[in-house]
Coordinates of C-alpha atoms in Angstrom, one line a residue:
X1 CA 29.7 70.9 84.1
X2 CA 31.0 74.7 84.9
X3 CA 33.6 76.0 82.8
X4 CA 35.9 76.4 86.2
X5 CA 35.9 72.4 86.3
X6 CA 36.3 71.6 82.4
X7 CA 39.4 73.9 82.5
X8 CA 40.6 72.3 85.5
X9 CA 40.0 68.9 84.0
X10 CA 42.1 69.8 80.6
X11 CA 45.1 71.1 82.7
X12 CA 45.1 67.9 84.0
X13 CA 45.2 66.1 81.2
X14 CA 47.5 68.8 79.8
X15 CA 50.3 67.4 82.7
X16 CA 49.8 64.1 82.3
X17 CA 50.0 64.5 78.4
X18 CA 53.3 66.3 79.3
X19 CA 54.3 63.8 81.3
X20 CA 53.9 61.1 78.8
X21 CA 55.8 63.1 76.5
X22 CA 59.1 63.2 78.3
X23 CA 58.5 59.9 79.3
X24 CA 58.5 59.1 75.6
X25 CA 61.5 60.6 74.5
X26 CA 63.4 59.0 77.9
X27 CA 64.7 62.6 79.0
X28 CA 64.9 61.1 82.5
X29 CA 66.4 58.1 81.0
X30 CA 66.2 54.6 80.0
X31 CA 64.0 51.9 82.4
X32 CA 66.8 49.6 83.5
X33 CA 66.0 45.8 82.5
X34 CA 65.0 44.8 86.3
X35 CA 66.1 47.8 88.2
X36 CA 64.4 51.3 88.2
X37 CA 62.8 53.2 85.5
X38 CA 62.5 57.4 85.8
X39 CA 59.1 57.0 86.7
X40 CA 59.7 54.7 89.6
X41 CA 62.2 56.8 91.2
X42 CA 60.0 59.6 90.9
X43 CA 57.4 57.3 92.6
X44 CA 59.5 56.8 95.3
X45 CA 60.7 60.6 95.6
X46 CA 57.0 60.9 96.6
X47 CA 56.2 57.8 98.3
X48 CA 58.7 58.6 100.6
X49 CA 59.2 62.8 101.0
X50 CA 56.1 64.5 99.2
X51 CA 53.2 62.1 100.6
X52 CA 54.6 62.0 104.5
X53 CA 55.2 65.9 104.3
X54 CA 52.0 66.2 103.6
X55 CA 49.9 63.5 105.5
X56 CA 51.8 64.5 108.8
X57 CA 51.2 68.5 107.9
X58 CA 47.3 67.7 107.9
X59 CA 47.0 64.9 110.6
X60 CA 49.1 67.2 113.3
X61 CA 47.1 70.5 112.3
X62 CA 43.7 68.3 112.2
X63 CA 40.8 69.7 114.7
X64 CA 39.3 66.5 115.6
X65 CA 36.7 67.8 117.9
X66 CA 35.1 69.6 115.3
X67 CA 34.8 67.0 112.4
X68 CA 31.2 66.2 111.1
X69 CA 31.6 62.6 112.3
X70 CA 27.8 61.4 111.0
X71 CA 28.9 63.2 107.1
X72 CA 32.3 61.4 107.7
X73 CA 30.9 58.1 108.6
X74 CA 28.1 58.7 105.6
X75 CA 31.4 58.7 103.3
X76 CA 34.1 56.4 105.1
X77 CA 31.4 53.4 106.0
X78 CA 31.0 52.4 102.3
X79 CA 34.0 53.3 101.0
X80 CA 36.2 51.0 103.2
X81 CA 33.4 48.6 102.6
X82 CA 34.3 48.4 99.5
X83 CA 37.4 48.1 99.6
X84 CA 37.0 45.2 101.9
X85 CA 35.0 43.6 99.0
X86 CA 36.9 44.4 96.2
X87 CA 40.2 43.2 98.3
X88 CA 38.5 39.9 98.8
X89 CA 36.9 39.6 95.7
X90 CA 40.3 39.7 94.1
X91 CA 42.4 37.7 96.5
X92 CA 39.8 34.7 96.1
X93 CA 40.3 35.5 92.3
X94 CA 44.3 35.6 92.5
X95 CA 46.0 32.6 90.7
X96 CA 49.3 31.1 91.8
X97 CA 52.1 33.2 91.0
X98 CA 50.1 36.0 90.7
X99 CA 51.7 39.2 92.8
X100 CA 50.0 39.1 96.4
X101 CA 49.8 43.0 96.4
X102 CA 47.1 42.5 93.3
X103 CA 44.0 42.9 95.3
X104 CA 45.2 45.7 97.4
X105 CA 46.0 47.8 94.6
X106 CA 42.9 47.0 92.8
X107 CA 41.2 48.0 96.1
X108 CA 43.2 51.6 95.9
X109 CA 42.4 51.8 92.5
X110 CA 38.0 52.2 93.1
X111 CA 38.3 53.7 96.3
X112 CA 41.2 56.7 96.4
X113 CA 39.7 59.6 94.5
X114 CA 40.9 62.9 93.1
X115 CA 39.9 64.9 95.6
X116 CA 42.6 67.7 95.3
X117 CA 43.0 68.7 92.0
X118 CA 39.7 68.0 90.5
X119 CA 37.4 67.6 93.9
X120 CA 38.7 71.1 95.4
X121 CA 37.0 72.8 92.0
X122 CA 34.1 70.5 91.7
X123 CA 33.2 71.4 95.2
X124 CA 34.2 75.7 95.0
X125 CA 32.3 75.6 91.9
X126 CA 28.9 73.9 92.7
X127 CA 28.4 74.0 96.2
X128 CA 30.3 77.2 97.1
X129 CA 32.3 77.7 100.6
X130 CA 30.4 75.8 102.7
X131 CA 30.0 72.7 100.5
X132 CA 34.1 73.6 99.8
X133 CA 34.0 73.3 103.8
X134 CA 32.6 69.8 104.0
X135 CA 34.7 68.6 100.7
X136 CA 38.0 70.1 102.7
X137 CA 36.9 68.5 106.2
X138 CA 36.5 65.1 104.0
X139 CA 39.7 65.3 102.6
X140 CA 41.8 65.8 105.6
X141 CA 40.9 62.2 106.3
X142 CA 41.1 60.6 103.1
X143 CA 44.4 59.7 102.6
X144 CA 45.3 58.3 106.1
X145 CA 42.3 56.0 106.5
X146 CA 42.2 54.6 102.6
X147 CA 45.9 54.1 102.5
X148 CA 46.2 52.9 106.3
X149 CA 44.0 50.5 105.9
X150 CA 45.5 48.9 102.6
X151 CA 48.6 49.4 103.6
X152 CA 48.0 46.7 107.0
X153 CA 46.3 44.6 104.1
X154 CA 48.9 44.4 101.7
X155 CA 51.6 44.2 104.2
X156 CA 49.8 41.2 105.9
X157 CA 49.8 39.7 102.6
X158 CA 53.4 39.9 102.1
X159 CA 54.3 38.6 105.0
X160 CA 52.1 35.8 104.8
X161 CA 54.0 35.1 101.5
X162 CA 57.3 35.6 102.9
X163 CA 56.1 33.4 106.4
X164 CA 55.6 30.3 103.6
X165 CA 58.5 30.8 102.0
X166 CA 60.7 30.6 104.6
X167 CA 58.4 28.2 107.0
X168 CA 57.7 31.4 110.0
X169 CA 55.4 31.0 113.0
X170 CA 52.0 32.6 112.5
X171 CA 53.5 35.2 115.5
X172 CA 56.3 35.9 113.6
X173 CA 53.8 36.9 110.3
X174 CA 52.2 38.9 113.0
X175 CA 55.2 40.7 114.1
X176 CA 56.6 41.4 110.9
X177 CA 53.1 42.4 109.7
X178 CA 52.9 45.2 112.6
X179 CA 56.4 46.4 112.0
X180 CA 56.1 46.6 108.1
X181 CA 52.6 48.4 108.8
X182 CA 54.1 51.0 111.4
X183 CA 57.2 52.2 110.0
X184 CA 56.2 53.1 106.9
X185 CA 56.2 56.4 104.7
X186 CA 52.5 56.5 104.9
X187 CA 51.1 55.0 108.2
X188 CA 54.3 56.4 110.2
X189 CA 53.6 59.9 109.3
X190 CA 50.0 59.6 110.2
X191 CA 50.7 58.4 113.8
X192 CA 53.3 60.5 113.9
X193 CA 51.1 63.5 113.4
X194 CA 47.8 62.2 115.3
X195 CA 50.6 61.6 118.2
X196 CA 51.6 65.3 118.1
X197 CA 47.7 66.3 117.6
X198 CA 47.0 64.7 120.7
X199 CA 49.5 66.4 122.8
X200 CA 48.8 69.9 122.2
X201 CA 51.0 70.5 120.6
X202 CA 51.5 73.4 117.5
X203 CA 53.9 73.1 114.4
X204 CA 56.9 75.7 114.4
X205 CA 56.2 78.4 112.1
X206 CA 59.9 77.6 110.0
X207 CA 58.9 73.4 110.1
X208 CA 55.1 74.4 109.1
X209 CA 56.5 76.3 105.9
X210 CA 59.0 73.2 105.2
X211 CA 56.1 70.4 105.3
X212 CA 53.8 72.6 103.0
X213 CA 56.3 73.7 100.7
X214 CA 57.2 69.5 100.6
X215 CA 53.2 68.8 100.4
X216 CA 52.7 71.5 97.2
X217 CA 55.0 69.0 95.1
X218 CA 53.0 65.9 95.3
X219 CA 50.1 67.5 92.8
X220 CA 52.3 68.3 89.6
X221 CA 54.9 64.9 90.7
X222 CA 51.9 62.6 90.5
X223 CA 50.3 64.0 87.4
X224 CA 53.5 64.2 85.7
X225 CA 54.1 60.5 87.1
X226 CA 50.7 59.1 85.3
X227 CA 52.2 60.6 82.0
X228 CA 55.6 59.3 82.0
X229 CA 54.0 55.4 83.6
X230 CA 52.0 55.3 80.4
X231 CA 55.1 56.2 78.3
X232 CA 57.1 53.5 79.6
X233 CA 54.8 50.5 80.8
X234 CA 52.0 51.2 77.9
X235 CA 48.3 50.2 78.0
X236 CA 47.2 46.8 79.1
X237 CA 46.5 44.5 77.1
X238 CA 43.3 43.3 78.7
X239 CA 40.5 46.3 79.1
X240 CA 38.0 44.5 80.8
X241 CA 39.6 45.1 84.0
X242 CA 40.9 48.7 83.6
X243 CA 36.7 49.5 82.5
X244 CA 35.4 47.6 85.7
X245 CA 37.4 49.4 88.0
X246 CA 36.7 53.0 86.5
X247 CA 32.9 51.8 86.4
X248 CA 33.2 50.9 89.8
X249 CA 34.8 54.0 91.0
X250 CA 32.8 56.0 89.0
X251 CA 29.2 54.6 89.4
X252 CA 29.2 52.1 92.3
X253 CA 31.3 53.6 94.8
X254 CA 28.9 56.9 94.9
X255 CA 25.8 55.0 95.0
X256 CA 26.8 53.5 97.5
X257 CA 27.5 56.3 99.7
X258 CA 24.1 57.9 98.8
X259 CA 22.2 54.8 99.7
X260 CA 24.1 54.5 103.4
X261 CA 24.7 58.2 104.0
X262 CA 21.0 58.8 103.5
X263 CA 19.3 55.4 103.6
X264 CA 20.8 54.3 106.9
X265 CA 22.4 57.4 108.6
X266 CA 19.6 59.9 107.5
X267 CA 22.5 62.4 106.2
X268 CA 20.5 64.9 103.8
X269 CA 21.4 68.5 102.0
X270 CA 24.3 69.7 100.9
X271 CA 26.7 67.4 103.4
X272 CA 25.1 64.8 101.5
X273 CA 25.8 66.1 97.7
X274 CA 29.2 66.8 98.9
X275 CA 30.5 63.2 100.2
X276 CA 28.5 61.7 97.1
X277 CA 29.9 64.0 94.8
X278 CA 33.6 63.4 96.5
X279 CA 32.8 59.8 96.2
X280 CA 32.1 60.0 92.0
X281 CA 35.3 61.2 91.8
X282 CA 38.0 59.8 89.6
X283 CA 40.7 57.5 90.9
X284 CA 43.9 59.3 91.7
X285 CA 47.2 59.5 91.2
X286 CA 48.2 58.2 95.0
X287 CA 47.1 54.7 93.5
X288 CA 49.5 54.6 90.9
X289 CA 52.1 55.8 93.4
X290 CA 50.5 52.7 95.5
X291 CA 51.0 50.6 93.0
X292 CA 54.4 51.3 91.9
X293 CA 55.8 50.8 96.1
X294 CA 54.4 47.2 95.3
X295 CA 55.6 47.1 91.7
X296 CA 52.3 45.0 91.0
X297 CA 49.7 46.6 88.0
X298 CA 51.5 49.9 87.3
X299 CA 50.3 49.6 83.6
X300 CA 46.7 48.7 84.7
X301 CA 46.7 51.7 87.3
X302 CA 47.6 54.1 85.2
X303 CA 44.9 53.2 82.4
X304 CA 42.4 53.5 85.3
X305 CA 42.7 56.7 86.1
X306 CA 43.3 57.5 82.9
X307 CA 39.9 56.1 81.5
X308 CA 38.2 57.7 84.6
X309 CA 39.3 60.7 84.6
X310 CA 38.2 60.8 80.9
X311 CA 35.0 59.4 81.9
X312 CA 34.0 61.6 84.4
X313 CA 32.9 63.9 82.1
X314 CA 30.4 62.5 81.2
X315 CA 29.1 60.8 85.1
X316 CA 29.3 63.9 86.8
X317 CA 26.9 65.6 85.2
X318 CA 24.5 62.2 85.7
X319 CA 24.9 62.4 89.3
X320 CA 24.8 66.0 89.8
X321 CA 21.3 66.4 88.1
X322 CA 20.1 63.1 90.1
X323 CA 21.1 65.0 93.4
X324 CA 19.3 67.7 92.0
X325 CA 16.4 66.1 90.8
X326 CA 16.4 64.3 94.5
X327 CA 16.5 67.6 95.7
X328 CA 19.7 67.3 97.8

């Protein structure tokens, strides 16, 4: 591992260990017995202002025409497979009472990588500009199809639930499904941007510098939010779980992508050493930020992509000298 990326991975570690610490000595305050706690209301600070900033920012100034769509199918195909599998997996798994939003943020938790803060490196670092290119081209999509997609699940869910509850029509589920699914501070601003995108239409210069001055807070807020989610909700008390979703984000997910990106789709080189390499990445922090909308496994999250993160350190190198000894 280069000495660019090992820095990059302490400073990371460095915020979330800061983050922790205020979280510790409740600077932001107390957690409120069935209210919010600090790191909640930060959660929501970017669940609803930071994350749409950004996701509209990069869906309206996206270049669709010129997007690698075999690279981007190498990656997405198995990656919303398995998070298919995983969702199902779990929701055949979930016991009564259990929250219905379990499976959908076990889903976020193996598939939503780090792609900014330690992917953007990673990438620079080994495979210079034009692997940087691919990782970049990759990324632009990342967030709006991963958290699209589990946002319809876990809002289907919910309303299923609710629809029970209260004795709905399946059209009614439907309908509140759709409505739950559309406006919201993830899937809204996508449209919203592809909508804009499609008309031809270019950001003003003053909104432009507004919605990326918005977007550079969601990197430090998240990291600083994995700290402080530790401090209050603490480790889990069952570590089966937390290991098998890190081992599965950091080992199955990417060998997946390298077995249908160049098994089936006949994607080879450097596009393919990106996508896998974006793929071994470490869960992020928008999964914990997932989570903590739901206010379903915030503690379990958090140890995730705590444990992966650490982890990484020592997969990355495995699949980089497999790529290399595959001569990709």
């Amino acid at each position: 591992m280069s000495e660019a990326i090992f820095y990059k991975l302490a400073a990371l570690i460095s915020v979330v260990a800061l983050g922790w610490f205020v979280g510790r000595m409740r600077w932001l305050g107390q957690p409120e017995p069935g209210g919010n706690d600090p790191a909640r209301v930060l959660s929501n600070a970017a669940f609803y202002l930071f994350v749409p900033a950004l996701l509209f920012r990069t869906t309206a100034r996206l270049e669709l025409a010129a997007l690698p769509w075999l690279t981007l199918a190498g990656f997405f195909i198995p990656v919303l497979g398995l998070i298919v599998a995983v969702y199902f997996w779990q929701r055949s798994r979930l016991r009564a009472g259990a929250p219905v939003a379990r499976p959908s943020v076990q889903a976020i938790t193996v598939s939503f990588g780090n792609t900014l803060q330690i992917g953007v490196p990673l990438a620079a670092s080994v495979f210079g500009e034009t692997g940087l290119a691919i990782h970049i081209t990759v990324v632009s999509l990342h967030a709006l199809t991963i958290l699209s997609l589990l946002t319809l699940l876990v809002e289907l869910d919910l309303a299923r639930e609710q629809a029970e509850a209260q004795g709905s029509s399946l059209l009614s589920t439907l309908l509140a499904t759709v409505r739950n699914t559309v406006i919201h501070p993830v899937v809204l601003p996508v449209l919203s941007g592809l909508v804009f995108n499609a008309l031809g239409l270019r950001l003003p210069a003053l909104l432009d510098e507004v919605l990326q001055l918005l977007g550079t807070a969601v990197v430090p807020l998240c990291l600083t939010l994995i700290g402080m989610s530790l401090a209050y909700y603490g480790w889990p008390a069952a570590w089966r779980s937390v290991v098998l979703l890190a081992l599965l984000k950091l080992l199955l997910l990417p060998a997946l992508v390298l077995g249908f990106a160049h098994g089936v789709l006949g994607v080879g080189g450097m596009p393919l050493a990106v996508i896998v390499m974006l793929a071994a990445l470490p869960s992020g922090s928008n999964a914990l930020i997932f989570a903590q909308r739901y206010r379903c496994e915030e503690g379990e999250t958090t140890a995730a992509i705590v444990l992966s993160t650490l982890a990484f350190v020592l997969t990355a190198p495995l699949w980089l000298a497999l790529l290399s000894w595959m001569k990709f």
